[in-house]
Amino acid sequence: MQRLVLSNIMRHPVTLWLPDAFRVAPSLEGIRCTSKPQPKTALLINPFYPKDPHASFGKHVLTPSLALTSVAATTPADWEVAYWDENLLLGPPPTDPLPEVVGITVHLTFAERAYDLARFYRKQGAKVVLGGLHVMSCPDECSPHGDAIVIGDGVQVWGKLLGDVSDGTLQAVYHGDFRKPYRDDPSPRRDLLPDKNYLTTASLIATRGCHSRCDFCYLSTDNLHMPYQTRDVKQIVREFEATEQPYGVFTDNNLGSRKDYLRELCVGLRSIEKIWSAAVSLDVTDEPSLVREMALAGCTGVFVGFESLQNDNIVGARKRSPATDDYAHRVKIFHDNGIQVNGSFVFGFDHDDASVFARTVDWIEANRLECATFHILTPYPGTPLFTQMQADNRLLHTDWSKYDTAQVVFRPKRMTAEELMRGYQWCYEHLFSHASIWRRRPTDVRSVLPYLAMSYLYKRSNRIWYQVIRHQMTAIAWRPLVEWTRRRHLRFRKRLLQRVATVNSPGNVVSAGV
C-alpha cells in the first residue's frame, strides 16, 4: 500500500490511505490462454483507472457503465456477450473461454490500460475493437492498438461489426452517427451485470446531448456531433420498472435541458414509487413548480455544475448559467422540495486565485450543500480549452493518465500549480471533516440522521469501502439505506402534496419556493 502525505493550504499535514488495488491495475503477466478464441463470443471491458485518494472510493461502484450495456443490447442472437468491469476489484478480465471479439471502451485517463488489454488479447488471437470518447478525439493514436476502432455511437455499429467478423470482412474503422433517433435504441443488457457489486444497476438515460457547449466539457470535443434528443417517457418508465431496483441514477448530461420534457417525465415516474437522482443545470429552478414535480416523482438528489462562484469564469467558459449571486436562492428551492444537492466546482479558471478554495468551501457550508465534487480544470484533447492552452503554451505535458481532473496539467494564471493542487486537496479534506459534515446538516431535523449516514458512508468510510468492494458486498452495504430513504421520501411526498394543497387553497398565495 502507498501512503500519500500532503500539506494542505492550512499547513496541516494530511495522510491519505490508498490501497494498491485502487492505484494499480491488475497484472496481465503470467496469464496463459490454453484455448483458441471461441467463435461468436464477445467480451466488453470497462478498464481499470486509478482512484483519487481524496474522493469517495464507493462512488466507483454506484452504477455500471451504461455505454457498454447499451452496446451489448445490439449483439446478434447467435452471439454470446459478457461484461467485465475492472474497477470491481475482481482481477484481470477473464480468458476462459477466450472470446473471439473483445470490445474495450477508451477514456483518456485509462488509455494506456486499454492499450495494455488490447495487446494482451490480440496476442492470444482475439479481435480487439476500441471505442469511446478518446477514440473519437484521438483516432490516429488509438487505431494501431486495435483490429478496429469505432468512432461515434457504438450502439449503431456493434451488430454489423460482429457480422463482419463472422464473414471475415472486419473493417479498420466504423462510424456511428449520434443523429439517429435515440428512441430507437434498445434497452441496456442489465442481465449481464453482477447485481451485488453495485449500489444500483438502474443506471438510466432519457436524453442525449446538452443545450450548453462549455469550452472545458467533453461535449465540445472536435468531431462530436450530438444533437439533443429524448427518449419516449413510457420507454423510460418501463425500463426503470423492469430493473426491480428501488433507486435509479439518470446519467444524462443534463436531464433538465428541456423543461417541458422533464415535466412530462416526472408525471410518468410518479406512479412507480421509486427514487432517483440526476444531473441538472441550475436553470431548472427558473420554474419552482418543476422542482416540486421532480420531488413528487421521486427525485431525492441532483448533481449541479455550479463550476465557479465568479461570473467572469462562467462567461469565459461559455456556460449558460444563472448569475452566481443567485445560486444560493436556487439551492434553497431544491432544499424546500426535499432534494439534496451535490455541487460540482472547478478550480483553476483564469480568474481564480488562491482565495478561491476557502471562499468556495465557506459558500458550500453556508448553503448546506449535502455533498460537493471538486475538479481541477482539465483541458481534454479536442476541446476549445485544449486548443487555446496548447496555443498559449500552457500545457505542462500530454500524459493522458494525469488528465483526470485531480491533477494539474497546465499553468494557472493567478496561482502556482502547487497552490492549485494543494487547494484542491484541502477542499476535499475540509469538506468531509466531521466539523464540516455537521455544519452542513439539513435544517429539518427529520433529515439529519439519513444525511449523516449518507455523508459518512460516502466519503468517511473509504477504509471500509476497500473491503466492501473486494468482497462484493456493495449492495449489502448500500441498499438498506436506499430503501430507508425511499420510504422516507414517500412520506415526504405526502407532506409536500398537503403543503401544495394548502398554499393553493382560496385566499392563499403560492410562494416562489414551494
PDB file of C-alpha atoms in Angstrom, residues 88-226:
ATOM      1  CA  LEU A  88     -14.922  -4.001  -9.173  1.00  0.00           C
ATOM      2  CA  LEU A  89     -11.524  -5.299  -7.968  1.00  0.00           C
ATOM      3  CA  LEU A  90     -12.200  -8.824  -9.213  1.00  0.00           C
ATOM      4  CA  GLY A  91      -8.871  -9.066 -11.012  1.00  0.00           C
ATOM      5  CA  PRO A  92      -7.995  -9.052 -14.714  1.00  0.00           C
ATOM      6  CA  PRO A  93     -10.672  -9.836 -17.317  1.00  0.00           C
ATOM      7  CA  PRO A  94     -11.500 -13.483 -17.994  1.00  0.00           C
ATOM      8  CA  THR A  95      -9.774 -15.604 -20.637  1.00  0.00           C
ATOM      9  CA  ASP A  96     -11.625 -18.898 -20.255  1.00  0.00           C
ATOM     10  CA  PRO A  97     -13.192 -19.223 -22.697  1.00  0.00           C
ATOM     11  CA  LEU A  98     -11.138 -16.846 -24.803  1.00  0.00           C
ATOM     12  CA  PRO A  99     -13.573 -14.525 -26.629  1.00  0.00           C
ATOM     13  CA  GLU A 100     -13.391 -14.095 -30.369  1.00  0.00           C
ATOM     14  CA  VAL A 101     -14.027 -10.340 -30.063  1.00  0.00           C
ATOM     15  CA  VAL A 102     -13.052  -8.021 -27.206  1.00  0.00           C
ATOM     16  CA  GLY A 103     -14.615  -4.545 -27.103  1.00  0.00           C
ATOM     17  CA  ILE A 104     -12.807  -2.015 -24.900  1.00  0.00           C
ATOM     18  CA  THR A 105     -14.043   1.471 -24.051  1.00  0.00           C
ATOM     19  CA  VAL A 106     -11.248   4.056 -24.037  1.00  0.00           C
ATOM     20  CA  HIS A 107     -11.117   7.224 -21.948  1.00  0.00           C
ATOM     21  CA  LEU A 108      -8.028   9.396 -21.994  1.00  0.00           C
ATOM     22  CA  THR A 109      -7.229   8.756 -18.304  1.00  0.00           C
ATOM     23  CA  PHE A 110      -7.111   4.991 -18.768  1.00  0.00           C
ATOM     24  CA  ALA A 111      -5.998   4.878 -22.396  1.00  0.00           C
ATOM     25  CA  GLU A 112      -2.738   3.111 -21.541  1.00  0.00           C
ATOM     26  CA  ARG A 113      -4.589   0.421 -19.607  1.00  0.00           C
ATOM     27  CA  ALA A 114      -6.938  -0.039 -22.572  1.00  0.00           C
ATOM     28  CA  TYR A 115      -3.942  -0.435 -24.862  1.00  0.00           C
ATOM     29  CA  ASP A 116      -2.356  -2.965 -22.482  1.00  0.00           C
ATOM     30  CA  LEU A 117      -5.559  -5.007 -22.534  1.00  0.00           C
ATOM     31  CA  ALA A 118      -5.715  -4.747 -26.316  1.00  0.00           C
ATOM     32  CA  ARG A 119      -2.154  -6.020 -26.707  1.00  0.00           C
ATOM     33  CA  PHE A 120      -2.841  -8.897 -24.323  1.00  0.00           C
ATOM     34  CA  TYR A 121      -5.963 -10.139 -26.088  1.00  0.00           C
ATOM     35  CA  ARG A 122      -4.579  -9.652 -29.583  1.00  0.00           C
ATOM     36  CA  LYS A 123      -1.555 -11.723 -28.613  1.00  0.00           C
ATOM     37  CA  GLN A 124      -3.931 -14.534 -27.628  1.00  0.00           C
ATOM     38  CA  GLY A 125      -5.637 -14.350 -31.027  1.00  0.00           C
ATOM     39  CA  ALA A 126      -8.770 -12.345 -30.221  1.00  0.00           C
ATOM     40  CA  LYS A 127     -10.008  -9.459 -32.370  1.00  0.00           C
ATOM     41  CA  VAL A 128      -9.945  -6.187 -30.411  1.00  0.00           C
ATOM     42  CA  VAL A 129     -12.334  -3.302 -31.027  1.00  0.00           C
ATOM     43  CA  LEU A 130     -11.736   0.097 -29.389  1.00  0.00           C
ATOM     44  CA  GLY A 131     -14.437   2.719 -28.900  1.00  0.00           C
ATOM     45  CA  GLY A 132     -15.294   5.630 -26.662  1.00  0.00           C
ATOM     46  CA  LEU A 133     -14.634   9.335 -26.437  1.00  0.00           C
ATOM     47  CA  HIS A 134     -10.837   9.101 -26.639  1.00  0.00           C
ATOM     48  CA  VAL A 135     -11.126   7.152 -29.880  1.00  0.00           C
ATOM     49  CA  MET A 136     -13.268   9.954 -31.244  1.00  0.00           C
ATOM     50  CA  SER A 137     -10.883  12.726 -30.189  1.00  0.00           C
ATOM     51  CA  CYS A 138      -7.612  10.885 -30.970  1.00  0.00           C
ATOM     52  CA  PRO A 139      -8.367   8.207 -33.603  1.00  0.00           C
ATOM     53  CA  ASP A 140      -4.834   8.188 -35.037  1.00  0.00           C
ATOM     54  CA  GLU A 141      -3.411   7.432 -31.604  1.00  0.00           C
ATOM     55  CA  CYS A 142      -5.912   4.656 -30.857  1.00  0.00           C
ATOM     56  CA  SER A 143      -6.078   2.920 -34.230  1.00  0.00           C
ATOM     57  CA  PRO A 144      -2.771   0.985 -34.069  1.00  0.00           C
ATOM     58  CA  HIS A 145      -3.831  -0.653 -30.801  1.00  0.00           C
ATOM     59  CA  GLY A 146      -6.929  -2.403 -32.147  1.00  0.00           C
ATOM     60  CA  ASP A 147      -8.079  -4.507 -35.074  1.00  0.00           C
ATOM     61  CA  ALA A 148     -10.910  -1.989 -35.485  1.00  0.00           C
ATOM     62  CA  ILE A 149     -11.981   1.303 -33.944  1.00  0.00           C
ATOM     63  CA  VAL A 150     -15.475   2.747 -33.603  1.00  0.00           C
ATOM     64  CA  ILE A 151     -15.845   6.497 -33.963  1.00  0.00           C
ATOM     65  CA  GLY A 152     -19.152   7.772 -32.631  1.00  0.00           C
ATOM     66  CA  ASP A 153     -22.171   5.775 -31.471  1.00  0.00           C
ATOM     67  CA  GLY A 154     -21.138   2.162 -30.921  1.00  0.00           C
ATOM     68  CA  VAL A 155     -24.736   1.027 -30.454  1.00  0.00           C
ATOM     69  CA  GLN A 156     -25.357   1.532 -34.161  1.00  0.00           C
ATOM     70  CA  VAL A 157     -22.396  -0.439 -35.482  1.00  0.00           C
ATOM     71  CA  TRP A 158     -21.799  -3.256 -32.979  1.00  0.00           C
ATOM     72  CA  GLY A 159     -24.157  -5.733 -34.634  1.00  0.00           C
ATOM     73  CA  LYS A 160     -22.751  -5.075 -38.121  1.00  0.00           C
ATOM     74  CA  LEU A 161     -19.199  -5.270 -36.796  1.00  0.00           C
ATOM     75  CA  LEU A 162     -19.780  -8.721 -35.299  1.00  0.00           C
ATOM     76  CA  GLY A 163     -21.380  -9.837 -38.553  1.00  0.00           C
ATOM     77  CA  ASP A 164     -18.288  -8.683 -40.413  1.00  0.00           C
ATOM     78  CA  VAL A 165     -16.104 -10.699 -38.023  1.00  0.00           C
ATOM     79  CA  SER A 166     -18.121 -13.814 -38.833  1.00  0.00           C
ATOM     80  CA  ASP A 167     -17.814 -13.095 -42.567  1.00  0.00           C
ATOM     81  CA  GLY A 168     -14.097 -12.352 -42.352  1.00  0.00           C
ATOM     82  CA  THR A 169     -14.653  -8.779 -43.560  1.00  0.00           C
ATOM     83  CA  LEU A 170     -13.826  -6.764 -40.423  1.00  0.00           C
ATOM     84  CA  GLN A 171     -13.124  -3.138 -41.318  1.00  0.00           C
ATOM     85  CA  ALA A 172     -10.491  -0.952 -39.681  1.00  0.00           C
ATOM     86  CA  VAL A 173     -12.877   1.919 -38.887  1.00  0.00           C
ATOM     87  CA  TYR A 174     -16.616   2.053 -38.158  1.00  0.00           C
ATOM     88  CA  HIS A 175     -18.636   5.243 -37.819  1.00  0.00           C
ATOM     89  CA  GLY A 176     -21.776   5.647 -35.712  1.00  0.00           C
ATOM     90  CA  ASP A 177     -23.923   8.748 -36.091  1.00  0.00           C
ATOM     91  CA  PHE A 178     -25.454  10.244 -32.949  1.00  0.00           C
ATOM     92  CA  ARG A 179     -28.131  11.894 -35.085  1.00  0.00           C
ATOM     93  CA  LYS A 180     -30.027   8.620 -35.417  1.00  0.00           C
ATOM     94  CA  PRO A 181     -33.315   8.754 -33.419  1.00  0.00           C
ATOM     95  CA  TYR A 182     -32.340   7.969 -29.849  1.00  0.00           C
ATOM     96  CA  ARG A 183     -35.684   6.376 -29.008  1.00  0.00           C
ATOM     97  CA  ASP A 184     -34.860   3.552 -31.417  1.00  0.00           C
ATOM     98  CA  ASP A 185     -32.029   2.270 -29.211  1.00  0.00           C
ATOM     99  CA  PRO A 186     -32.783  -0.949 -27.286  1.00  0.00           C
ATOM    100  CA  SER A 187     -32.754  -1.127 -23.508  1.00  0.00           C
ATOM    101  CA  PRO A 188     -29.367  -1.930 -21.916  1.00  0.00           C
ATOM    102  CA  ARG A 189     -28.468  -5.552 -21.108  1.00  0.00           C
ATOM    103  CA  ARG A 190     -28.582  -5.287 -17.331  1.00  0.00           C
ATOM    104  CA  ASP A 191     -28.815  -9.065 -17.056  1.00  0.00           C
ATOM    105  CA  LEU A 192     -25.063  -9.150 -17.764  1.00  0.00           C
ATOM    106  CA  LEU A 193     -24.243  -7.199 -14.605  1.00  0.00           C
ATOM    107  CA  PRO A 194     -23.150  -8.621 -11.243  1.00  0.00           C
ATOM    108  CA  ASP A 195     -26.026  -7.139  -9.265  1.00  0.00           C
ATOM    109  CA  LYS A 196     -24.423  -7.457  -5.831  1.00  0.00           C
ATOM    110  CA  ASN A 197     -21.387  -5.410  -6.883  1.00  0.00           C
ATOM    111  CA  TYR A 198     -23.229  -2.100  -7.441  1.00  0.00           C
ATOM    112  CA  LEU A 199     -25.373   0.231  -5.385  1.00  0.00           C
ATOM    113  CA  THR A 200     -27.899   0.024  -8.206  1.00  0.00           C
ATOM    114  CA  THR A 201     -27.904  -1.424 -11.685  1.00  0.00           C
ATOM    115  CA  ALA A 202     -30.656   1.016 -12.672  1.00  0.00           C
ATOM    116  CA  SER A 203     -28.462   3.497 -14.498  1.00  0.00           C
ATOM    117  CA  LEU A 204     -30.840   5.259 -16.870  1.00  0.00           C
ATOM    118  CA  ILE A 205     -30.617   7.778 -19.670  1.00  0.00           C
ATOM    119  CA  ALA A 206     -33.607   9.675 -21.043  1.00  0.00           C
ATOM    120  CA  THR A 207     -31.887  12.406 -23.056  1.00  0.00           C
ATOM    121  CA  ARG A 208     -28.699  12.779 -25.022  1.00  0.00           C
ATOM    122  CA  GLY A 209     -26.750  15.989 -25.528  1.00  0.00           C
ATOM    123  CA  CYS A 210     -26.938  19.321 -23.729  1.00  0.00           C
ATOM    124  CA  HIS A 211     -28.002  22.866 -24.543  1.00  0.00           C
ATOM    125  CA  SER A 212     -24.612  24.163 -23.328  1.00  0.00           C
ATOM    126  CA  ARG A 213     -21.267  23.775 -25.062  1.00  0.00           C
ATOM    127  CA  CYS A 214     -18.829  24.752 -22.328  1.00  0.00           C
ATOM    128  CA  ASP A 215     -15.249  25.105 -23.559  1.00  0.00           C
ATOM    129  CA  PHE A 216     -13.933  22.609 -20.981  1.00  0.00           C
ATOM    130  CA  CYS A 217     -16.650  19.945 -21.436  1.00  0.00           C
ATOM    131  CA  TYR A 218     -16.120  16.761 -23.437  1.00  0.00           C
ATOM    132  CA  LEU A 219     -19.325  17.558 -25.356  1.00  0.00           C
ATOM    133  CA  SER A 220     -17.392  20.321 -27.128  1.00  0.00           C
ATOM    134  CA  THR A 221     -14.846  17.798 -28.463  1.00  0.00           C
ATOM    135  CA  ASP A 222     -13.976  18.084 -32.143  1.00  0.00           C
ATOM    136  CA  ASN A 223     -15.814  15.562 -34.349  1.00  0.00           C
ATOM    137  CA  LEU A 224     -18.503  15.029 -31.719  1.00  0.00           C
ATOM    138  CA  HIS A 225     -21.872  15.967 -33.184  1.00  0.00           C
ATOM    139  CA  MET A 226     -24.513  15.030 -30.647  1.00  0.00           C
TER     140      MET A 226
END
